[in-house]
Every structure is written in C-alpha cells, then in structure tokens.
C-alpha cells in the first residue's frame, strides 16, 4: 500500500510541476507548449481561465479514447477524469502563483520560456516514472498509436502536437486578430521539451542510480 501511495504522490508532483511550467510559459508570453497552446489562446480571448480550458480539452481527448477503443477501453483509465480536473486546478494555481511574472524585455521572455520548457519536461518525466496513469492528452496519443499499428508513437505525437498548434494559430488569428498565446516559444517548446526530457533522463540514469 505504501508503495502505491508513494507512486501516486510522485505522479501528482509530476503533473503539478508540468502545470507550473505551463503557467510560466503563459506568463512569458512567447507561446506555450503545443498541448496548452489552444487553451491559452481561448483564455486570452475570453474571461475564462487556462485551467478551465485545459480541463475541457482533456475531457475531449478522454471521450475520443472511448470512441476509438469502445469496449476495449480499459476501465482503470476512468481515473483520467479526476486527473483532468486536478491538472486544471494545478494550472490555475500555477497562474496564480506566477501572477507577479511580467517580463519586460524580449530576452527575459526567452529566459522564462526556457524555464517553462524545462519544468514541463521535468514534470512529464516525473509523471511517467511511477507508470500508473496519464493525462488524457497523452492517453489519446497512446490510443492512436495502438490503432495505427504501423506508425510509431513519436510520429503520432508529433502530428498530434502540430495539429493542436495549427488549430491554436487559426483560433488566435480569428478571435484575437494576431498571434497571441502561440508564437515562436511554441515552436521552441515543441522541440525543446523532448530534448530536455532526454537530458533529464540521462542525468537521472547517471547520478540517480548511484549507491550512497
């Protein structure tokens, strides 16, 4: 039981770090990671929060998994519903905790964008360590990979992310009349998160497995 509780705690810490990284990326105002780009644009265009739209988007991804898998959908993955709500709450909590963050130069925007990317990568890495569950945004990618057996997870993930970015760009141009919430930082995050995860993994394997 203690082991399960520890793994749940690690998973929860992971999604909090990831949500906090998203919040910092939003505050940097150079565009956030692909998964958060659409919710960020909608939050800029309406009075509702990033976390609220993150919940809605992940609920859509959850329903898509059910529609694709039908009776093969594992009931254990119903846990994605409370995870979705928790992730939305963490995102808005991150926005609250970073309300002071307002970079005044393009250089500082990039500094905070980099910090956000590293935190998102760290959160994803920590979240996946217990091998328990995943947020629906990852769940739909796993589901599509199972269905499209001849296409790798990495390819599906790349197409999925860039589809979200394209949608965010279109919505931003229509609702905001320009690119707000999805900019050059989004492109950087699309590549940078994966690179940062590989670096974190290498560092963890190099130093984390040493005996004290």
Steps between C-alpha positions, in 0.01 A plus 500: 500500500783738590659436163177587321461817706857602422447445129177702511683781680777500239244509219317791666823694547579440134175646368536795738849578367371467144205733571732751668726493196202569275404797718851645474491456123170686484644784709807517274258589220703343219270203455466190715533127428278350226266324744428831674501727193130468418379548862735798536362670190143444619585642843639813333183539295249439783467569874550131582828355628768288336429222750130499411577451132766241581230299676261530204768405248609197700138390540475505120815286479353262759178460301702446183676206666164342583370557146810343347535202736130446580471176703878465507536817705657392832274600788803576715560802276184662637747640751590748225187696594616609848852542360360740240329710767812499717718607209265790426508608864880476506523709182288778647690475828821542301352806328416644842846429642665664197273806489807713583683380188497763223826501299575847366748405227514249216811347655322439831203356315734240354658434840161424653393302194807281550416459869146399405623244247738343752226480764252345257762243400584426864131465580444257213803297605393483866139424403602198293735345757233320710348351179151539644279721286521789255310814423252469208725707273755217520230233514358587159848481347553153651156398375565618145836323504326174590250542217754620243731207558744582221564855622734566792402679817743781421342562160147499640608735778661740252192511275275538803701791643525688172129453436432673832740780409332554162157513665634747757645721227171507308295575813745771608484672160120483495426598861797723581599634161860385545725241659446509875567194714663316211826647372865414452514364854245236398728375223792499745294305755388247239862395450650612830284293736606174335867599506475605865335169593787308341754711691312452829481126435875483432581698815266284708658180371849641554457628855167368629598137495823546699513329834551732793 
